Amino acid sequence: MQTNLYRFIYFFVLSCFIPLEIEAQAVVRDTLDGGHLDEVHVSGLRPSTTRSAVPLQVMDNKDLNRIGIQSLSDVVRNFSGVTVKDYGGLGGLKTVSIRGMGPTHTAVSYDGVTVSDAQSGQVDIGRFSLDNLSMISLAVGQSDDIFQTARIIASAGSLNLKTIQPIFKDNKYSGKVQMKAGSFGFLNPSLNYAQKFNDTFSASVFGNWQKTDGNYPYTLKNGNEMVEANRKNSDLTSLNAELNLYGDFRKNGKMSLKAYYYDSDRGLPGPVILYNPYPSGERLVDDNFFTQLHYENQLNERISLQGQVKYNHVYTNYINPQYDQQDEYKQDEYYISGTALYKLPVGLSFSLAEDVFINTLWNNFPKCPFPERLTSLTALSAQYNNRKLSITGRLLGTYITEKVESGNVPDDKKKISPALSISYLPFDETDLRIRVSYKNIFRVPTFNDLYYSRIGNTNLLPETATQYNIGLTWTGSLSETIPYLIASTDVYHNKVHDKIIAIPTLFIWKMMNAGEVDARGVDVNLKTKVHLKEQWELEISGNYSYQKAIDVTDKSDKHYKNQIPYTPENSGSVVISIENPWVNVSYNLIMTGLKYSLAQNIPDNRINGYCDQNISLNKTLKIKTTNLRIQGDVLNVSDQSYEVIKWYPMPGRSYRLSLKLEF
């Protein structure tokens, strides 16, 4: 381990001096849409979705409270252009895919540092609790923010999670205690407490425990026969704990130190098979610990610096008692990042970001190659920004080398990836903006792709994704009754080359660069507020996505130009909320159209569309210096039977009650 660490530090210092020619990328830190800053839960400014040169969608703590959403996957399902794979219930794996490019092309960042999984390349967003989040944003393509890590830049899109940072007023402490309970044995207490020690240091602690038996009823159609049963082996018990230390050194910068722990034990119910009364007995145990340190300092009006260090450890244990199988995996990551930002008074900014990280994998398979990967990412960015025009460009340089204890090792990978985005305000009298963006990016094969027993292929090339987007955004006030209307429309074209897929070769499957995907679509977003009368407000938001993501690998294939699996052509959502002095009410509809489970678009592979409708009621009572929030939810109001993944039925109608005390 010491050898890895020494190599890591040496390579980071060396790579800072690798010359790269690069165009630009930029930051637009704008004021809040609607001028609101949540004084308790949001410690920074909310980014503007209409000024952004790339599609950007944001939900902050105020939105979450208004809508009553209680899981991160439901938040993401309300974003346009996104597909969430959900294997059913609270304990099911949930991954995010943007515009047909697959979950391995989506980065998930937690307080500015990427959450990684070198083994599978996918992040389960079901492990993150909304009770500790103040803002969720989704950026497609390159972000306008050039003062960020190179690792976030090195993705086709990023889901950014920002945790609650304490703001102290009259007291030196603050906190909230919450209890949720609901159908199918769901129980979820959580605690968030913050303490101010002095003018320099403060700390917060978060704990979240949840449990469900997951034995929800479902209905399965078998020809003309309807089979009713209960889901089995779908239980989950999880614990999430987090400790944060904050330091504000005034002119000497700011520091934050985070320690995070997540542990879960869940049943894997497997697909529903007719006339098989014996459920899968498979289990999955996850343990994840990471600690990360962030430091930021604005040296003067022109120069800002930030640095981040992270250590991440993941342990996974898959148990299948039917075959006396127990697979164990351990991942370790050592990560360091530095970013420098330089601003000129003429609206021009430059940044240089350098990330270096080492990933290792151990498992208990015979002949495990014990791979180790060293990655260097260098991003040189520039941005020009004024009231009417924003231009952001970037070149990302990537260098990856690997070594193994046995077997073949893949070739080193070197690549420079460009990106460019423009936002323009053509008319002074209206806030109508045109935005255009282009990004070329790639993702390297995962450890599973390269080394998984018998099917891994060390000759794999990286998947290359090319993204084009052109859109219009508009925001304005229609009247005193309708103080704002925000609208955006984006047309896009994505191509994925050398897509890594598993194909049969003789008696076994093999990972190959044998896929080409062409995705074209339209995303539409609307949001408005209506003053009904004194203390009565109506907020409406909605989105619609049309996405034609087809396989264009081989004209001789039966599935040539068929829609790729688990990607519906049509999807959308609507949120309607009414705030009033009595009880606030919100209605959330999520619609997903027809999709297919396999590459061939035939009736046997069809998964019907569905409409998931949820109703939430909440009331906040002020008791002296504390607030008591009471919320009741009815999920899947229409009790619709549907599947997100074929043969994995989702829960029907369920109920949830939550009590939250803030002090």
Coordinates of C-alpha atoms in Angstrom, one line a residue, residues 43-406:
S43 CA -25.3 27.4 1.8
G44 CA -24.6 28.6 -1.8
L45 CA -26.3 30.1 -4.8
R46 CA -28.7 27.9 -6.9
P47 CA -27.3 27.7 -10.5
S48 CA -29.5 29.2 -13.2
T49 CA -31.0 26.7 -15.5
T50 CA -31.9 29.3 -18.2
R51 CA -28.4 30.9 -18.4
S52 CA -26.7 27.6 -18.6
A53 CA -25.1 26.8 -21.9
V54 CA -25.9 23.1 -21.5
P55 CA -29.2 21.4 -20.2
L56 CA -29.3 21.8 -16.5
Q57 CA -32.0 20.7 -14.1
V58 CA -32.1 21.6 -10.4
M59 CA -34.1 20.7 -7.3
D60 CA -33.3 22.3 -4.0
N61 CA -34.6 21.7 -0.4
K62 CA -37.5 24.0 -1.0
D63 CA -38.6 22.0 -4.0
L64 CA -38.3 18.7 -2.2
N65 CA -40.4 20.0 0.7
R66 CA -43.0 21.4 -1.6
I67 CA -43.4 18.2 -3.7
G68 CA -43.0 15.8 -0.8
I69 CA -40.6 13.5 -2.7
Q70 CA -38.8 11.1 -0.3
S71 CA -36.3 9.2 -2.4
L72 CA -33.5 10.3 -4.7
S73 CA -34.5 8.0 -7.5
D74 CA -38.0 9.7 -7.6
V75 CA -36.2 13.1 -7.8
V76 CA -34.2 11.9 -10.8
R77 CA -37.2 10.4 -12.5
N78 CA -38.7 14.0 -12.6
F79 CA -35.7 15.1 -14.7
S80 CA -36.1 15.0 -18.5
G81 CA -33.9 12.9 -20.7
V82 CA -33.1 10.4 -17.9
T83 CA -33.8 6.7 -17.5
V84 CA -33.7 5.2 -14.0
K85 CA -33.4 1.4 -13.9
D86 CA -35.2 0.2 -10.8
Y87 CA -35.1 -3.5 -9.8
G88 CA -38.1 -3.1 -7.5
G89 CA -38.9 -1.9 -4.0
L90 CA -36.8 0.1 -1.5
G91 CA -33.9 -2.4 -1.7
G92 CA -33.7 -2.7 -5.5
L93 CA -30.6 -1.4 -7.3
K94 CA -31.2 2.0 -9.0
T95 CA -29.0 3.4 -11.7
V96 CA -29.1 6.5 -13.9
S97 CA -28.7 6.7 -17.7
I98 CA -28.7 10.0 -19.6
R99 CA -30.0 10.2 -23.1
G100 CA -29.5 6.6 -24.0
M101 CA -25.8 6.4 -23.2
G102 CA -25.9 4.0 -20.3
P103 CA -25.3 4.4 -16.6
T104 CA -21.5 4.0 -17.0
H105 CA -21.4 7.4 -18.8
T106 CA -23.1 9.2 -15.8
A107 CA -20.9 10.6 -13.0
V108 CA -22.4 10.9 -9.6
S109 CA -20.7 13.5 -7.4
Y110 CA -21.1 13.9 -3.6
D111 CA -20.2 17.4 -2.5
G112 CA -18.0 17.9 -5.5
V113 CA -16.1 14.6 -5.4
T114 CA -17.1 11.8 -7.7
V115 CA -18.5 8.6 -6.3
S116 CA -16.7 5.7 -8.0
D117 CA -17.1 2.0 -8.7
A118 CA -14.2 0.8 -10.9
Q119 CA -15.6 -2.8 -10.8
S120 CA -19.0 -2.2 -12.5
G121 CA -18.8 1.5 -13.4
Q122 CA -22.4 2.0 -12.1
V123 CA -23.5 3.8 -8.9
D124 CA -26.6 2.8 -7.0
I125 CA -28.3 6.1 -6.1
G126 CA -30.7 4.2 -3.8
R127 CA -28.0 4.4 -1.1
F128 CA -28.2 8.2 -0.7
S129 CA -30.8 9.7 1.6
L130 CA -32.7 12.9 0.8
D131 CA -32.7 13.8 4.5
N132 CA -29.1 15.0 4.2
L133 CA -29.3 16.7 0.8
S134 CA -29.9 20.4 0.1
M135 CA -29.6 20.4 -3.7
I136 CA -29.7 17.9 -6.6
S137 CA -28.7 18.9 -10.1
L138 CA -28.3 17.1 -13.4
A139 CA -26.0 18.6 -16.1
V140 CA -25.9 17.0 -19.6
G141 CA -22.6 17.5 -21.4
Q142 CA -20.0 19.8 -20.0
S143 CA -21.0 22.0 -17.0
D144 CA -20.6 25.8 -17.1
D145 CA -18.6 25.5 -13.9
I146 CA -14.9 25.5 -14.8
F147 CA -13.8 25.5 -11.1
Q148 CA -14.4 21.8 -10.6
T149 CA -12.5 18.5 -10.7
A150 CA -11.3 16.9 -13.9
R151 CA -13.1 13.7 -13.0
I152 CA -16.6 15.3 -13.2
I153 CA -15.6 16.8 -16.5
A154 CA -14.7 13.3 -17.8
S155 CA -18.3 12.1 -18.2
A156 CA -21.2 12.5 -20.6
G157 CA -23.3 14.0 -17.8
S158 CA -23.2 14.4 -14.0
L159 CA -25.7 14.0 -11.2
N160 CA -24.5 16.4 -8.5
L161 CA -25.5 15.9 -4.8
K162 CA -24.9 18.7 -2.3
T163 CA -25.3 17.9 1.4
I164 CA -26.8 20.2 4.0
Q165 CA -24.2 22.6 5.5
P166 CA -25.2 24.3 8.7
I167 CA -26.0 28.0 9.1
F168 CA -26.1 29.3 12.6
K169 CA -28.1 32.3 13.8
D170 CA -29.0 32.9 17.4
N171 CA -27.9 29.5 18.7
K172 CA -24.6 27.6 18.3
Y173 CA -26.5 24.4 17.4
S174 CA -29.2 23.3 15.0
G175 CA -30.7 20.0 13.9
K176 CA -33.6 17.9 12.9
V177 CA -35.0 14.5 14.0
Q178 CA -37.2 12.6 11.6
M179 CA -39.2 9.4 11.7
K180 CA -40.8 7.8 8.6
A181 CA -43.0 4.7 8.6
G182 CA -45.1 3.0 6.0
S183 CA -46.4 0.0 4.1
F184 CA -44.4 -3.3 3.8
G185 CA -42.7 -2.9 7.1
F186 CA -41.0 0.4 6.2
L187 CA -39.3 2.2 9.1
N188 CA -36.8 5.0 8.7
P189 CA -35.5 7.2 11.6
S190 CA -32.8 9.8 10.9
L191 CA -30.9 12.5 12.8
N192 CA -29.0 15.6 11.6
Y193 CA -27.2 17.7 14.3
A194 CA -24.8 20.6 13.8
Q195 CA -22.7 22.4 16.4
K196 CA -20.7 25.6 16.2
F197 CA -17.5 25.5 18.2
N198 CA -16.2 29.0 17.5
D199 CA -15.9 31.5 14.7
T200 CA -13.6 29.1 12.8
F201 CA -14.8 25.5 13.3
S202 CA -18.2 23.8 13.2
A203 CA -19.3 20.2 12.7
S204 CA -22.4 18.2 11.8
V205 CA -23.3 14.5 12.2
F206 CA -26.0 12.6 10.2
G207 CA -27.4 9.2 10.9
N208 CA -30.0 7.3 8.8
W209 CA -31.3 3.8 9.4
Q210 CA -34.0 2.1 7.4
K211 CA -35.6 -1.3 7.2
T212 CA -38.3 -2.9 5.1
D213 CA -39.5 -6.5 4.7
G214 CA -40.3 -5.7 1.0
N215 CA -43.1 -8.3 0.8
Y216 CA -45.4 -6.3 -1.3
P217 CA -48.3 -7.8 -3.3
Y218 CA -48.2 -7.9 -7.1
T219 CA -50.2 -9.1 -10.0
L220 CA -48.7 -11.0 -13.0
K221 CA -50.6 -11.6 -16.2
N222 CA -50.1 -15.1 -17.7
G223 CA -52.1 -15.2 -20.9
N224 CA -55.7 -14.7 -19.8
E225 CA -54.9 -15.7 -16.2
M226 CA -54.0 -13.2 -13.5
V227 CA -51.7 -14.5 -10.9
E228 CA -51.5 -12.7 -7.5
A229 CA -48.7 -13.2 -5.1
N230 CA -46.4 -11.4 -2.7
R231 CA -42.8 -10.5 -3.4
K232 CA -40.3 -12.6 -1.4
N233 CA -36.7 -12.2 -0.3
S234 CA -37.0 -8.4 -1.0
D235 CA -36.0 -7.2 2.4
L236 CA -33.5 -4.5 3.2
T237 CA -31.7 -3.2 6.3
S238 CA -29.3 -0.3 5.9
L239 CA -27.3 2.2 8.0
N240 CA -25.8 5.4 6.7
A241 CA -23.7 7.6 9.0
E242 CA -21.8 10.8 8.1
L243 CA -19.5 13.2 10.0
N244 CA -18.5 16.6 8.7
L245 CA -16.0 19.1 10.0
Y246 CA -16.0 22.7 8.6
G247 CA -13.3 25.3 9.0
D248 CA -13.6 28.9 7.9
F249 CA -10.2 30.6 8.0
R250 CA -11.4 33.9 6.4
K251 CA -8.6 35.1 4.1
N252 CA -6.8 31.8 4.4
G253 CA -9.7 29.9 2.8
K254 CA -12.3 27.2 3.8
M255 CA -11.9 23.6 4.6
S256 CA -14.4 20.7 4.9
L257 CA -13.6 17.1 6.1
K258 CA -16.1 14.3 5.5
A259 CA -16.2 10.7 6.8
Y260 CA -19.0 8.6 5.3
Y261 CA -20.1 5.0 6.1
Y262 CA -22.8 2.9 4.5
D263 CA -23.8 -0.6 5.3
S264 CA -26.6 -2.7 3.8
D265 CA -27.9 -6.3 3.9
R266 CA -30.6 -7.0 1.3
G267 CA -32.3 -9.9 -0.3
L268 CA -32.2 -10.3 -4.1
P269 CA -35.6 -11.5 -5.1
G270 CA -34.7 -12.2 -8.7
P271 CA -37.2 -12.3 -11.5
V272 CA -40.7 -13.5 -11.1
I273 CA -41.0 -17.0 -12.7
L274 CA -44.5 -18.6 -13.1
Y275 CA -45.2 -21.7 -11.1
N276 CA -42.0 -21.4 -9.2
P277 CA -43.1 -21.0 -5.5
Y278 CA -39.5 -21.0 -4.2
P279 CA -38.0 -17.5 -4.2
S280 CA -34.4 -16.7 -4.8
G281 CA -32.4 -17.0 -1.6
E282 CA -29.6 -14.7 -2.9
R283 CA -28.2 -12.0 -0.6
L284 CA -26.1 -9.0 -1.1
V285 CA -24.0 -7.3 1.6
D286 CA -22.5 -3.9 0.9
D287 CA -20.0 -1.9 3.1
N288 CA -18.7 1.4 1.9
F289 CA -16.4 3.8 3.8
F290 CA -14.8 6.9 2.4
T291 CA -13.2 10.1 3.8
Q292 CA -12.6 13.2 1.7
L293 CA -10.9 16.5 2.5
H294 CA -11.7 19.7 0.5
Y295 CA -9.8 23.0 0.7
E296 CA -10.7 26.2 -1.2
N297 CA -9.0 29.6 -1.1
Q298 CA -9.6 32.8 -3.1
L299 CA -6.2 34.4 -3.0
N300 CA -7.4 37.6 -4.6
E301 CA -9.9 38.9 -7.0
R302 CA -8.3 37.0 -9.9
I303 CA -6.9 33.7 -8.5
S304 CA -8.7 30.9 -6.7
L305 CA -7.4 27.5 -5.7
Q306 CA -9.0 24.3 -4.5
G307 CA -7.7 20.8 -3.6
Q308 CA -9.3 17.5 -2.7
V309 CA -8.1 14.2 -1.3
K310 CA -10.2 11.1 -0.9
Y311 CA -9.8 7.5 0.2
N312 CA -12.6 5.1 -0.7
H313 CA -13.1 1.4 0.4
V314 CA -15.9 -0.8 -0.9
Y315 CA -16.7 -4.4 0.3
T316 CA -19.3 -6.5 -1.5
N317 CA -20.4 -10.0 -0.6
Y318 CA -22.8 -11.9 -2.9
I319 CA -24.3 -15.1 -1.3
N320 CA -26.2 -17.8 -3.2
P321 CA -27.1 -20.6 -0.8
Q322 CA -28.6 -22.7 -3.6
Y323 CA -25.2 -23.3 -5.1
D324 CA -23.2 -22.8 -1.9
Q325 CA -21.7 -19.7 -3.6
Q326 CA -20.1 -16.7 -1.8
D327 CA -18.3 -14.1 -3.9
E328 CA -16.4 -11.4 -2.2
Y329 CA -15.0 -8.2 -3.7
K330 CA -12.9 -5.4 -2.3
Q331 CA -12.2 -2.1 -4.0
D332 CA -9.8 0.6 -2.8
E333 CA -9.2 4.0 -4.3
Y334 CA -6.7 6.7 -3.6
Y335 CA -7.6 10.1 -5.1
I336 CA -6.1 13.6 -5.2
S337 CA -7.3 16.6 -7.2
G338 CA -6.2 20.2 -7.6
T339 CA -7.8 23.1 -9.6
A340 CA -6.6 26.7 -10.2
L341 CA -8.9 29.4 -11.5
Y342 CA -7.7 32.7 -13.0
K343 CA -10.1 35.5 -13.8
L344 CA -9.4 38.5 -16.0
P345 CA -11.4 41.8 -15.6
V346 CA -12.7 41.6 -19.2
G347 CA -15.0 38.6 -18.5
L348 CA -12.4 36.0 -19.4
S349 CA -11.5 33.1 -17.1
F350 CA -9.1 30.2 -17.3
S351 CA -8.8 27.0 -15.1
L352 CA -6.4 24.1 -14.9
A353 CA -7.6 20.9 -13.1
E354 CA -5.5 17.8 -12.4
D355 CA -6.8 14.6 -11.0
V356 CA -4.8 11.5 -10.2
F357 CA -6.3 8.3 -8.7
I358 CA -5.4 4.6 -8.2
N359 CA -8.0 1.9 -8.2
T360 CA -7.5 -1.7 -7.0
L361 CA -9.7 -4.8 -7.0
W362 CA -9.5 -8.0 -5.0
N363 CA -11.9 -10.9 -5.2
N364 CA -11.9 -14.5 -4.0
F365 CA -12.1 -16.0 -7.5
P366 CA -9.5 -18.6 -8.5
K367 CA -6.7 -16.9 -10.6
C368 CA -7.9 -13.4 -9.7
P369 CA -5.5 -11.0 -11.6
F370 CA -5.7 -8.4 -8.8
P371 CA -5.8 -5.4 -11.2
E372 CA -4.5 -2.0 -10.4
R373 CA -5.3 1.1 -12.5
L374 CA -3.6 4.5 -12.4
T375 CA -5.5 7.4 -14.1
S376 CA -4.4 10.9 -14.8
L377 CA -7.0 13.5 -16.0
T378 CA -5.9 17.0 -17.0
A379 CA -8.5 19.6 -18.0
L380 CA -7.5 23.0 -19.3
S381 CA -10.6 25.3 -19.6
A382 CA -11.5 28.8 -20.6
Q383 CA -14.6 30.9 -20.5
Y384 CA -15.8 34.2 -21.8
N385 CA -18.9 35.6 -20.1
N386 CA -20.9 38.8 -20.3
R387 CA -24.6 39.6 -20.0
K388 CA -25.4 38.5 -23.5
L389 CA -22.8 35.8 -24.4
S390 CA -21.2 32.9 -22.6
I391 CA -18.6 30.7 -24.4
T392 CA -17.0 27.7 -22.7
G393 CA -14.4 25.4 -24.2
R394 CA -12.2 22.7 -22.8
L395 CA -9.7 20.0 -23.7
L396 CA -9.5 17.0 -21.4
G397 CA -6.3 14.9 -21.5
T398 CA -6.5 11.3 -20.2
Y399 CA -3.8 8.9 -19.4
I400 CA -4.5 5.4 -18.0
T401 CA -2.1 2.6 -17.2
E402 CA -2.8 -0.8 -15.5
K403 CA -0.9 -3.7 -14.1
V404 CA -2.0 -7.2 -13.0
E405 CA -0.4 -10.0 -11.0
S406 CA -1.3 -12.6 -13.6

